[in-house]
Short mmCIF file of C-alpha atoms in Angstrom, two decimals:
data_model
loop_
_atom_site.label_atom_id
_atom_site.label_comp_id
_atom_site.label_asym_id
_atom_site.label_seq_id
_atom_site.Cartn_x
_atom_site.Cartn_y
_atom_site.Cartn_z
CA MET H 1 25.52 126.91 190.69
CA ASP H 2 26.08 126.19 194.74
CA LEU H 3 27.04 122.89 195.88
CA ARG H 4 26.35 121.70 199.52
CA ILE H 5 27.10 118.84 201.22
CA PHE H 6 24.23 116.65 202.49
CA THR H 7 24.60 113.40 205.01
CA GLU H 8 22.89 110.38 206.12
CA PRO H 9 24.07 109.92 209.46
CA GLN H 10 21.31 107.50 210.92
CA GLN H 11 23.39 105.04 208.07
CA GLY H 12 26.06 105.10 210.65
CA ALA H 13 27.99 108.35 211.74
CA THR H 14 29.49 109.68 215.09
CA TYR H 15 29.69 113.34 215.48
CA ASP H 16 33.29 113.18 214.92
CA THR H 17 32.82 111.96 211.96
CA LEU H 18 30.04 114.85 210.86
CA LEU H 19 32.59 117.55 212.56
CA ALA H 20 35.29 116.12 210.18
CA VAL H 21 33.14 116.26 207.37
CA ALA H 22 31.71 119.60 208.15
CA LYS H 23 35.15 121.00 208.82
CA ALA H 24 36.24 119.45 205.08
CA THR H 25 32.86 121.22 203.58
CA GLU H 26 34.26 124.30 204.99
CA GLU H 27 37.66 124.11 204.03
CA LEU H 28 36.87 123.01 200.24
CA GLY H 29 34.95 126.01 199.31
CA PHE H 30 31.09 124.19 199.32
CA ASP H 31 28.39 126.42 200.56
CA ALA H 32 26.72 124.66 203.20
CA PHE H 33 26.67 121.23 205.32
CA PHE H 34 23.17 119.83 205.66
CA ARG H 35 22.04 116.68 207.57
CA SER H 36 19.10 113.98 207.07
CA ASP H 37 16.60 113.97 210.87
CA HIS H 38 16.48 110.05 211.15
CA TYR H 39 16.35 108.09 213.98
CA LEU H 40 16.50 104.50 212.18
CA ARG H 41 18.84 103.34 209.83
CA MET H 42 17.73 102.25 206.48
CA GLY H 43 18.62 99.32 204.40
CA SER H 44 21.15 96.66 205.07
CA VAL H 45 24.02 99.16 206.62
CA ASP H 46 23.87 98.19 210.71
CA GLY H 47 23.86 101.93 211.69
CA LEU H 48 26.36 101.88 214.22
CA PRO H 49 26.93 103.54 216.61
CA GLY H 50 23.35 104.61 216.50
CA PRO H 51 21.47 107.78 215.59
CA THR H 52 22.48 111.58 216.42
CA ASP H 53 19.92 113.87 216.60
CA ALA H 54 19.89 116.64 213.95
CA TRP H 55 19.82 119.73 215.84
CA ILE H 56 21.68 118.35 218.50
CA THR H 57 24.44 118.01 216.05
CA LEU H 58 23.75 121.51 214.27
CA ALA H 59 24.35 123.26 217.60
CA GLY H 60 27.92 121.83 217.95
CA LEU H 61 28.93 122.35 214.57
CA ALA H 62 27.68 125.82 215.03
CA ARG H 63 30.62 126.41 217.46
CA GLU H 64 33.18 124.70 215.43
CA THR H 65 32.73 126.48 212.10
CA LYS H 66 32.93 129.61 210.65
CA ARG H 67 31.31 130.00 207.32
CA ILE H 68 29.17 127.40 205.99
CA ARG H 69 25.67 127.39 205.89
CA LEU H 70 24.10 124.28 208.29
CA GLY H 71 20.68 122.74 208.14
CA THR H 72 18.04 119.96 207.76
CA LEU H 73 16.48 118.10 204.85
CA MET H 74 13.87 117.61 206.25
CA THR H 75 13.80 118.00 209.88
CA ALA H 76 10.50 115.58 210.49
CA GLY H 77 7.76 117.56 211.79
CA THR H 78 6.36 114.34 213.86
CA PHE H 79 9.55 114.44 215.84
CA ARG H 80 9.22 117.94 217.80
CA LEU H 81 6.35 120.48 218.67
CA PRO H 82 6.62 123.57 216.45
CA GLY H 83 7.04 125.79 219.23
CA VAL H 84 10.07 124.13 220.81
CA LEU H 85 11.04 123.27 217.31
CA ALA H 86 11.19 127.33 216.50
CA ILE H 87 13.33 127.87 219.82
CA GLN H 88 15.76 125.26 219.14
CA VAL H 89 16.77 126.58 215.60
CA ALA H 90 16.68 130.40 216.70
CA GLN H 91 19.17 129.13 219.35
CA VAL H 92 21.42 127.44 217.13
CA ASP H 93 21.18 130.11 214.66
CA GLN H 94 22.31 132.37 217.46
CA MET H 95 25.27 130.27 218.15
CA SER H 96 26.29 129.97 214.51
CA GLY H 97 25.80 134.04 213.84
CA GLY H 98 23.44 133.39 211.58
CA ARG H 99 24.17 130.25 209.46
CA VAL H 100 20.92 128.49 210.05
CA GLU H 101 18.57 127.07 207.56
CA LEU H 102 15.23 125.25 208.24
CA GLY H 103 14.01 122.42 206.03
CA LEU H 104 10.64 121.06 207.48
CA GLY H 105 8.75 118.20 206.18
CA ALA H 106 5.76 115.96 207.55
CA GLY H 107 7.58 113.03 208.26
CA TRP H 108 7.29 109.77 206.69
CA PHE H 109 9.37 106.82 207.96
CA GLU H 110 6.84 104.77 210.13
CA GLU H 111 9.33 102.48 211.40
CA GLU H 112 11.14 105.34 213.49
CA HIS H 113 8.82 106.34 215.19
CA LYS H 114 7.62 102.66 216.41
CA ALA H 115 11.42 102.24 217.30
CA TYR H 116 11.52 105.25 219.45
CA GLY H 117 7.87 105.57 220.84
CA ILE H 118 7.04 108.93 218.67
CA PRO H 119 3.66 109.30 217.69
CA PHE H 120 2.74 108.75 214.00
CA PRO H 121 -0.28 110.75 213.21
CA LYS H 122 -2.39 110.04 210.31
CA GLU H 123 -3.00 113.82 209.07
CA LYS H 124 0.50 114.52 209.09
CA PHE H 125 0.22 117.23 206.07
CA ALA H 126 -1.92 119.20 207.69
CA ARG H 127 0.04 119.19 210.80
CA LEU H 128 3.13 120.23 208.81
CA GLU H 129 0.90 123.44 207.44
CA GLU H 130 0.17 124.64 210.95
CA GLN H 131 3.52 123.71 212.09
CA LEU H 132 5.39 126.09 209.18
CA GLU H 133 2.54 129.16 210.37
CA ILE H 134 3.70 128.76 213.77
CA VAL H 135 7.31 128.66 213.46
CA THR H 136 7.78 131.26 211.14
CA GLY H 137 5.07 133.13 213.02
CA LEU H 138 7.06 132.96 216.19
CA TRP H 139 10.23 134.26 214.53
CA SER H 140 8.68 137.37 212.79
CA THR H 141 6.55 138.57 215.83
CA GLU H 142 7.99 142.11 216.90
CA LEU H 143 9.94 142.17 220.05
CA GLY H 144 7.48 142.96 223.04
CA LYS H 145 4.17 141.39 221.02
CA THR H 146 2.69 138.11 221.60
CA PHE H 147 2.10 135.22 219.42
CA ASP H 148 -1.28 133.30 219.33
CA PHE H 149 -2.21 130.44 217.09
CA HIS H 150 -5.35 128.43 217.39
CA GLY H 151 -5.37 125.66 214.77
CA THR H 152 -6.50 122.11 214.58
CA TYR H 153 -4.01 120.23 215.98
CA TYR H 154 -2.01 122.97 218.09
CA ASP H 155 -3.11 126.18 220.37
CA LEU H 156 -0.76 128.71 221.45
CA THR H 157 -1.40 131.64 223.58
CA ASP H 158 0.17 134.63 224.51
CA SER H 159 3.43 133.55 223.51
CA PRO H 160 6.37 135.84 224.13
CA ALA H 161 7.72 134.36 220.85
CA LEU H 162 11.12 134.39 221.80
CA PRO H 163 14.47 133.81 221.30
CA LYS H 164 14.59 135.71 218.03
CA PRO H 165 17.38 134.40 215.49
CA ALA H 166 20.10 135.95 214.61
CA GLN H 167 19.17 136.27 211.03
CA GLN H 168 16.61 138.83 210.24
CA LYS H 169 14.38 135.92 208.64
CA ILE H 170 16.14 132.00 208.74
CA PRO H 171 15.54 130.92 205.34
CA VAL H 172 12.64 127.76 205.19
CA LEU H 173 13.05 125.03 203.09
CA VAL H 174 10.02 122.65 201.87
CA GLY H 175 10.24 120.00 199.45
CA GLY H 176 9.08 116.78 197.66
CA HIS H 177 7.15 115.42 194.97
CA GLY H 178 3.46 116.10 195.74
CA ALA H 179 1.62 117.72 192.72
CA THR H 180 -0.87 120.44 194.66
CA ARG H 181 -0.35 120.72 198.40
CA THR H 182 3.56 120.68 198.17
CA PRO H 183 3.62 123.71 195.80
CA ARG H 184 1.21 125.50 197.44
CA LEU H 185 2.97 125.14 201.02
CA ALA H 186 6.31 126.34 199.49
CA ALA H 187 4.51 129.14 197.97
CA LYS H 188 3.11 130.23 200.76
CA TYR H 189 6.09 129.57 203.41
CA ALA H 190 9.33 128.61 201.54
CA ASP H 191 12.45 130.65 200.46
CA GLU H 192 13.36 127.21 198.94
CA PHE H 193 11.65 124.46 196.88
CA ASN H 194 13.89 121.17 196.93
CA ILE H 195 13.20 117.93 195.11
CA PRO H 196 14.95 114.96 195.97
CA PHE H 197 16.25 112.06 194.27
CA ALA H 198 14.35 113.09 191.02
CA SER H 199 15.05 112.88 187.19
CA ILE H 200 15.83 115.94 185.24
CA GLU H 201 12.17 115.53 183.57
CA ASP H 202 10.51 115.37 187.12
CA SER H 203 12.34 118.30 188.16
CA GLU H 204 11.53 120.54 185.43
CA ARG H 205 7.62 119.29 185.98
CA GLN H 206 7.66 119.86 189.66
CA PHE H 207 9.61 123.39 189.46
CA GLY H 208 6.87 124.26 186.91
CA ARG H 209 3.97 123.53 189.47
CA VAL H 210 5.72 125.39 192.28
CA ARG H 211 6.47 128.34 189.92
CA ALA H 212 2.71 128.61 189.01
CA ALA H 213 1.63 128.33 192.46
CA ALA H 214 4.14 131.24 193.59
CA GLU H 215 2.72 133.46 190.94
CA GLU H 216 -0.64 132.46 191.99
CA ALA H 217 0.23 133.40 195.61
CA GLY H 218 1.72 136.77 194.40
CA ARG H 219 5.44 136.05 194.58
CA SER H 220 7.99 136.13 191.59
CA GLY H 221 11.19 135.27 191.24
CA ASP H 222 12.42 135.06 195.08
CA LEU H 223 12.04 131.09 195.57
CA THR H 224 15.31 129.36 194.99
CA TYR H 225 14.93 126.00 193.41
CA SER H 226 17.27 123.04 194.53
CA ASN H 227 17.95 119.07 193.77
CA ALA H 228 19.05 116.55 196.42
CA LEU H 229 20.94 114.05 194.55
CA VAL H 230 23.18 111.31 195.61
CA VAL H 231 27.05 111.43 194.17
CA CYS H 232 29.53 109.07 193.35
CA VAL H 233 32.66 110.92 191.20
CA GLY H 234 36.03 109.31 190.15
CA ARG H 235 38.86 110.06 187.97
CA ASP H 236 38.36 106.75 186.41
CA ASP H 237 35.96 104.04 186.00
CA GLN H 238 37.75 101.93 188.39
CA GLU H 239 37.70 104.91 191.10
CA VAL H 240 33.89 105.40 190.20
CA ALA H 241 33.19 101.61 190.80
CA ARG H 242 35.08 101.75 193.75
CA ARG H 243 32.98 104.27 195.44
CA ALA H 244 30.01 102.76 194.34
CA ALA H 245 30.76 99.47 195.93
CA ALA H 246 31.51 101.38 199.26
CA ILE H 247 28.34 102.45 199.11
CA GLY H 248 26.26 99.59 197.95
CA ARG H 249 25.35 100.71 194.47
CA GLN H 250 26.13 100.07 190.74
CA PRO H 251 27.98 102.66 189.14
CA ASP H 252 25.21 102.59 186.07
CA GLU H 253 22.52 102.68 188.29
CA LEU H 254 24.00 105.83 189.88
CA LYS H 255 24.62 107.61 186.73
CA LEU H 256 21.06 107.09 185.97
CA ASN H 257 19.57 108.55 189.38
CA GLY H 258 22.20 110.73 190.54
CA LEU H 259 25.59 112.45 190.03
CA ALA H 260 27.90 109.90 189.01
CA GLY H 261 30.89 109.22 187.00
CA SER H 262 33.86 111.60 185.78
CA PRO H 263 34.42 114.93 186.76
CA ALA H 264 33.23 116.14 183.59
CA GLU H 265 30.52 113.50 183.28
CA VAL H 266 28.88 114.98 186.57
CA VAL H 267 29.67 118.62 185.50
CA ASP H 268 27.41 118.03 182.50
CA LYS H 269 24.52 116.13 184.43
CA ILE H 270 24.46 119.55 186.95
CA GLY H 271 24.54 121.83 183.68
CA ARG H 272 21.13 119.78 182.72
CA TYR H 273 19.52 120.22 186.12
CA ALA H 274 20.66 123.95 186.09
CA GLU H 275 18.78 124.49 182.48
CA VAL H 276 15.49 123.28 184.23
CA GLY H 277 15.74 125.79 187.06
CA ALA H 278 17.82 124.43 189.71
CA SER H 279 20.36 126.83 191.30
CA ARG H 280 21.76 124.47 194.33
CA ILE H 281 22.38 121.33 194.40
CA TYR H 282 22.74 118.96 198.03
CA LEU H 283 25.12 116.31 197.11
CA GLN H 284 24.49 113.25 199.01
CA ILE H 285 27.65 111.72 200.59
CA LEU H 286 26.80 108.39 201.86
CA ASP H 287 30.69 107.19 202.59
CA LEU H 288 31.35 109.96 205.34
CA ASP H 289 35.07 108.14 206.06
CA ASP H 290 36.16 108.98 202.26
CA LEU H 291 37.19 112.81 202.48
CA ASP H 292 39.20 112.30 199.00
CA HIS H 293 35.93 111.91 197.57
CA LEU H 294 34.91 115.93 198.77
CA GLU H 295 38.14 117.25 197.40
CA LEU H 296 37.72 115.78 194.00
CA ILE H 297 34.45 117.01 193.80
CA SER H 298 35.95 120.22 195.01
CA SER H 299 38.65 120.92 192.88
CA GLN H 300 37.51 118.52 189.54
CA VAL H 301 33.76 119.68 189.74
CA GLN H 302 32.90 122.53 191.70
CA SER H 303 35.74 124.47 190.37
CA GLN H 304 34.02 124.15 186.93
CA LEU H 305 30.68 125.27 188.24
CA SER H 306 32.09 128.60 189.75
#
């Protein structure tokens, strides 16, 4: 089971805070550092000092880390033109020495679009499909050849399809709860399918849909299945309660909807996700100043899973 650290900087974080978490992620043996791609806080937090851009952040971290994978859950397709996104991600991949992964989603949070003047089209999912085809097509075009795409929403003519990533193929993540179109997109374009904040039962059901779509598309066994879940671990009930309070949640609710409790409890629940097909967990860390939390997860949870 791979454990990855997943942050939500729109809730309030500076680049220096994210750098500290990324360095701890690397030093403590976790597989990757991922972040959300949002420009507006959610809930009652103040979000100070304000938003940071996902790919600018990852470009900086690419030069200041050595081992961990770096990526997004998920880059909002509404934020970037697909040709520009392909350039950005390829460049960050070069800067990292080939450690980047791209999670790409349709975009959903209308308020942040209104707040920063970003168009919020109705046909987001159809646009996402074209975006996935363009981004992966640009990266896979042979050197010296050009890429053309003439779709409903995007039109590319004689693109040199440069720059190329450092990796031969940047892993692409597709995710979500949709029962029909999402599995089909994952089967066509993704290297990994991620379901966020889902129960074991819902995860099993959705993994089954994606697996069936992959088989129908002629793929067999080459997709990674993963979950993203909030995490709150403590050595005892008091420490769990303290960490839950710090993120404005209740221990019982976190145990029901995420990974919370003692290390043994969390290891057991991760095992149940593994039984339904997950081989990777993105641990949503909401208190980015609590690096002791990461150390505890590394020493008492990750050590048991490896």
